[in-house]
C-alpha atoms as a printed R data frame, in Angstrom:
    type eleno elety resid chain resno       x       y       z
1   ATOM     1    CA   UNK     A     1 -28.205 -75.226  -9.775
2   ATOM     2    CA   UNK     A     2 -26.964 -78.136 -11.882
3   ATOM     3    CA   UNK     A     3 -29.275 -77.807 -14.926
4   ATOM     4    CA   UNK     A     4 -30.008 -81.502 -14.979
5   ATOM     5    CA   UNK     A     5 -32.189 -81.612 -18.156
6   ATOM     6    CA   UNK     A     6 -34.521 -84.568 -18.616
7   ATOM     7    CA   UNK     A     7 -37.474 -85.420 -20.771
8   ATOM     8    CA   UNK     A     8 -40.671 -87.066 -19.348
9   ATOM     9    CA   UNK     A     9 -44.326 -87.579 -20.604
10  ATOM    10    CA   UNK     A    10 -46.560 -84.641 -20.259
11  ATOM    11    CA   UNK     A    11 -49.179 -84.697 -17.508
12  ATOM    12    CA   UNK     A    12 -52.445 -82.731 -17.457
13  ATOM    13    CA   UNK     A    13 -51.039 -80.564 -14.561
14  ATOM    14    CA   UNK     A    14 -48.238 -79.392 -16.955
15  ATOM    15    CA   UNK     A    15 -50.691 -77.576 -19.264
16  ATOM    16    CA   UNK     A    16 -51.051 -74.573 -17.027
17  ATOM    17    CA   UNK     A    17 -47.522 -73.870 -17.146
18  ATOM    18    CA   UNK     A    18 -47.319 -74.366 -20.782
19  ATOM    19    CA   UNK     A    19 -50.310 -71.827 -21.103
20  ATOM    20    CA   UNK     A    20 -48.261 -69.242 -18.905
21  ATOM    21    CA   UNK     A    21 -45.240 -69.738 -21.079
22  ATOM    22    CA   UNK     A    22 -47.434 -69.337 -24.230
23  ATOM    23    CA   UNK     A    23 -48.562 -65.967 -23.025
24  ATOM    24    CA   UNK     A    24 -45.210 -64.621 -21.978
25  ATOM    25    CA   UNK     A    25 -44.984 -61.254 -24.081
26  ATOM    26    CA   UNK     A    26 -41.278 -61.781 -25.044
27  ATOM    27    CA   UNK     A    27 -41.757 -65.338 -26.243
28  ATOM    28    CA   UNK     A    28 -44.834 -64.125 -28.301
29  ATOM    29    CA   UNK     A    29 -42.654 -61.443 -29.980
30  ATOM    30    CA   UNK     A    30 -39.887 -63.814 -30.669
31  ATOM    31    CA   UNK     A    31 -42.003 -66.660 -31.934
32  ATOM    32    CA   UNK     A    32 -44.564 -64.420 -33.759
33  ATOM    33    CA   UNK     A    33 -47.098 -67.084 -32.487
34  ATOM    34    CA   UNK     A    34 -50.376 -65.633 -31.295
35  ATOM    35    CA   UNK     A    35 -51.201 -66.996 -27.958
36  ATOM    36    CA   UNK     A    36 -54.505 -68.820 -27.640
37  ATOM    37    CA   UNK     A    37 -57.203 -68.043 -24.928
38  ATOM    38    CA   UNK     A    38 -57.087 -70.649 -22.058
39  ATOM    39    CA   UNK     A    39 -59.924 -72.736 -23.301
40  ATOM    40    CA   UNK     A    40 -58.793 -72.758 -26.969
41  ATOM    41    CA   UNK     A    41 -55.272 -73.784 -25.473
42  ATOM    42    CA   UNK     A    42 -56.600 -76.503 -23.390
43  ATOM    43    CA   UNK     A    43 -58.704 -77.885 -26.155
44  ATOM    44    CA   UNK     A    44 -55.818 -77.937 -28.450
45  ATOM    45    CA   UNK     A    45 -53.562 -79.692 -26.104
46  ATOM    46    CA   UNK     A    46 -56.048 -82.315 -24.944
47  ATOM    47    CA   UNK     A    47 -57.450 -83.190 -28.445
48  ATOM    48    CA   UNK     A    48 -54.673 -82.402 -30.976
49  ATOM    49    CA   UNK     A    49 -51.452 -83.126 -28.895
50  ATOM    50    CA   UNK     A    50 -52.317 -85.426 -26.135
51  ATOM    51    CA   UNK     A    51 -55.163 -86.986 -27.850
52  ATOM    52    CA   UNK     A    52 -53.432 -87.814 -31.006
53  ATOM    53    CA   UNK     A    53 -51.426 -90.966 -30.978
54  ATOM    54    CA   UNK     A    54 -49.293 -89.696 -33.845
55  ATOM    55    CA   UNK     A    55 -47.973 -86.939 -31.916
56  ATOM    56    CA   UNK     A    56 -44.855 -87.382 -29.844
57  ATOM    57    CA   UNK     A    57 -44.562 -84.859 -26.976
58  ATOM    58    CA   UNK     A    58 -42.315 -84.610 -24.127
59  ATOM    59    CA   UNK     A    59 -42.123 -82.216 -20.999
60  ATOM    60    CA   UNK     A    60 -38.613 -80.755 -20.443
61  ATOM    61    CA   UNK     A    61 -37.574 -80.553 -16.888
62  ATOM    62    CA   UNK     A    62 -34.487 -78.861 -15.322
63  ATOM    63    CA   UNK     A    63 -33.403 -79.982 -11.936
64  ATOM    64    CA   UNK     A    64 -37.048 -81.322 -11.618
65  ATOM    65    CA   UNK     A    65 -38.684 -78.114 -12.564
66  ATOM    66    CA   UNK     A    66 -40.969 -77.924 -15.655
67  ATOM    67    CA   UNK     A    67 -38.942 -75.965 -18.199
68  ATOM    68    CA   UNK     A    68 -41.040 -76.379 -21.317
69  ATOM    69    CA   UNK     A    69 -42.090 -78.928 -24.024
70  ATOM    70    CA   UNK     A    70 -41.000 -80.450 -27.320
71  ATOM    71    CA   UNK     A    71 -43.409 -81.788 -29.772
72  ATOM    72    CA   UNK     A    72 -43.334 -83.687 -33.179
73  ATOM    73    CA   UNK     A    73 -46.587 -83.846 -35.403
74  ATOM    74    CA   UNK     A    74 -47.671 -84.632 -38.806
75  ATOM    75    CA   UNK     A    75 -48.846 -81.934 -41.306
76  ATOM    76    CA   UNK     A    76 -49.830 -83.886 -44.455
77  ATOM    77    CA   UNK     A    77 -46.760 -85.999 -45.443
78  ATOM    78    CA   UNK     A    78 -44.197 -83.922 -43.363
79  ATOM    79    CA   UNK     A    79 -43.088 -84.393 -39.704
80  ATOM    80    CA   UNK     A    80 -42.644 -81.256 -37.842
81  ATOM    81    CA   UNK     A    81 -41.045 -80.275 -34.544
82  ATOM    82    CA   UNK     A    82 -41.657 -77.527 -32.307
83  ATOM    83    CA   UNK     A    83 -40.697 -76.444 -28.717
84  ATOM    84    CA   UNK     A    84 -41.576 -73.760 -26.045
85  ATOM    85    CA   UNK     A    85 -39.446 -72.937 -23.066
86  ATOM    86    CA   UNK     A    86 -40.115 -70.635 -20.155
87  ATOM    87    CA   UNK     A    87 -38.051 -67.380 -20.419
88  ATOM    88    CA   UNK     A    88 -36.221 -68.235 -17.285
89  ATOM    89    CA   UNK     A    89 -34.638 -71.297 -18.878
90  ATOM    90    CA   UNK     A    90 -33.429 -69.351 -21.971
91  ATOM    91    CA   UNK     A    91 -29.713 -68.927 -22.710
92  ATOM    92    CA   UNK     A    92 -28.526 -71.633 -20.407
93  ATOM    93    CA   UNK     A    93 -27.918 -74.451 -23.053
94  ATOM    94    CA   UNK     A    94 -31.119 -76.233 -21.906
95  ATOM    95    CA   UNK     A    95 -32.838 -76.117 -25.293
96  ATOM    96    CA   UNK     A    96 -29.655 -77.658 -26.838
97  ATOM    97    CA   UNK     A    97 -29.633 -80.406 -24.386
98  ATOM    98    CA   UNK     A    98 -33.376 -81.106 -24.488
99  ATOM    99    CA   UNK     A    99 -33.553 -81.105 -28.153
100 ATOM   100    CA   UNK     A   100 -30.612 -83.452 -28.255
101 ATOM   101    CA   UNK     A   101 -32.348 -85.879 -26.027
102 ATOM   102    CA   UNK     A   102 -35.631 -85.570 -28.011
103 ATOM   103    CA   UNK     A   103 -34.109 -86.242 -31.444
104 ATOM   104    CA   UNK     A   104 -32.789 -89.462 -30.113
105 ATOM   105    CA   UNK     A   105 -36.313 -90.711 -29.532
106 ATOM   106    CA   UNK     A   106 -38.024 -89.021 -32.414
107 ATOM   107    CA   UNK     A   107 -36.900 -91.244 -35.190
108 ATOM   108    CA   UNK     A   108 -38.791 -89.699 -38.305
109 ATOM   109    CA   UNK     A   109 -36.621 -88.207 -41.005
110 ATOM   110    CA   UNK     A   110 -36.791 -85.922 -42.660
111 ATOM   111    CA   UNK     A   111 -37.835 -83.663 -39.878
112 ATOM   112    CA   UNK     A   112 -39.029 -80.052 -40.579
113 ATOM   113    CA   UNK     A   113 -39.032 -76.900 -38.251
114 ATOM   114    CA   UNK     A   114 -40.174 -73.399 -39.448
115 ATOM   115    CA   UNK     A   115 -39.164 -70.753 -36.784
116 ATOM   116    CA   UNK     A   116 -39.769 -67.064 -37.309
117 ATOM   117    CA   UNK     A   117 -36.797 -65.696 -39.303
118 ATOM   118    CA   UNK     A   118 -35.879 -63.091 -36.606
119 ATOM   119    CA   UNK     A   119 -35.905 -65.719 -33.845
120 ATOM   120    CA   UNK     A   120 -32.236 -66.238 -34.254
121 ATOM   121    CA   UNK     A   121 -31.699 -68.345 -30.974
122 ATOM   122    CA   UNK     A   122 -34.247 -70.840 -32.230
123 ATOM   123    CA   UNK     A   123 -32.696 -70.970 -35.704
124 ATOM   124    CA   UNK     A   124 -29.353 -71.492 -34.174
125 ATOM   125    CA   UNK     A   125 -30.575 -74.248 -31.740
126 ATOM   126    CA   UNK     A   126 -32.024 -76.148 -34.756
127 ATOM   127    CA   UNK     A   127 -28.949 -75.672 -36.916
128 ATOM   128    CA   UNK     A   128 -26.647 -76.840 -34.040
129 ATOM   129    CA   UNK     A   129 -28.578 -80.254 -34.466
130 ATOM   130    CA   UNK     A   130 -28.040 -80.589 -38.142
131 ATOM   131    CA   UNK     A   131 -31.294 -78.932 -39.359
132 ATOM   132    CA   UNK     A   132 -30.266 -77.267 -42.691
133 ATOM   133    CA   UNK     A   133 -32.092 -74.234 -44.335
134 ATOM   134    CA   UNK     A   134 -34.334 -75.240 -47.205
135 ATOM   135    CA   UNK     A   135 -36.127 -71.977 -48.003
136 ATOM   136    CA   UNK     A   136 -38.742 -69.646 -46.553
137 ATOM   137    CA   UNK     A   137 -42.598 -69.989 -45.682
138 ATOM   138    CA   UNK     A   138 -45.117 -67.261 -44.847
139 ATOM   139    CA   UNK     A   139 -47.461 -67.411 -41.846
140 ATOM   140    CA   UNK     A   140 -49.540 -64.558 -42.378
141 ATOM   141    CA   UNK     A   141 -47.413 -61.468 -42.496
142 ATOM   142    CA   UNK     A   142 -44.474 -63.039 -41.256
143 ATOM   143    CA   UNK     A   143 -41.555 -65.001 -42.829
144 ATOM   144    CA   UNK     A   144 -40.237 -68.122 -41.321
145 ATOM   145    CA   UNK     A   145 -37.164 -70.152 -42.295
146 ATOM   146    CA   UNK     A   146 -37.929 -73.877 -43.249
147 ATOM   147    CA   UNK     A   147 -35.359 -76.101 -41.859
148 ATOM   148    CA   UNK     A   148 -34.971 -79.818 -42.393
149 ATOM   149    CA   UNK     A   149 -33.077 -82.574 -40.574
150 ATOM   150    CA   UNK     A   150 -32.321 -85.603 -42.692
151 ATOM   151    CA   UNK     A   151 -29.904 -87.661 -40.614
152 ATOM   152    CA   UNK     A   152 -30.729 -89.619 -37.318
153 ATOM   153    CA   UNK     A   153 -29.216 -88.060 -34.079
154 ATOM   154    CA   UNK     A   154 -26.412 -89.721 -32.565
155 ATOM   155    CA   UNK     A   155 -25.962 -90.102 -28.887
156 ATOM   156    CA   UNK     A   156 -23.291 -87.873 -27.139
């Protein structure tokens, strides 16, 4: 496998894969994100992500296979980024390459991310791309690290 990482627009057929990825027990444990029931998940994606023109979302493919997604959205006056990859794509540098491609297209700065503090892989991925720690935030009982990216990504 060549691990050819590409971004493309999300299509409705991708949502079933994204739903399965969101319900992966290890991904849930690492992210501290409670998976949504199918109907709530589909409603969220069709209205709040795909139905919102201020949201920028891309599907990530590897050798043509759907690997996950990366999304940027507004929360009040802050632009946030998030991503989700299927477990079979972890640990291969795919997130690094995909995020690099995404940051070339997503021009808003500063850009924020708040991964769960124990999700060291996600924290390292963001820091590798220039995100810097700026504090912590709580989501329920869980502490998350607030990271911010100030500079524009450079093509590699």
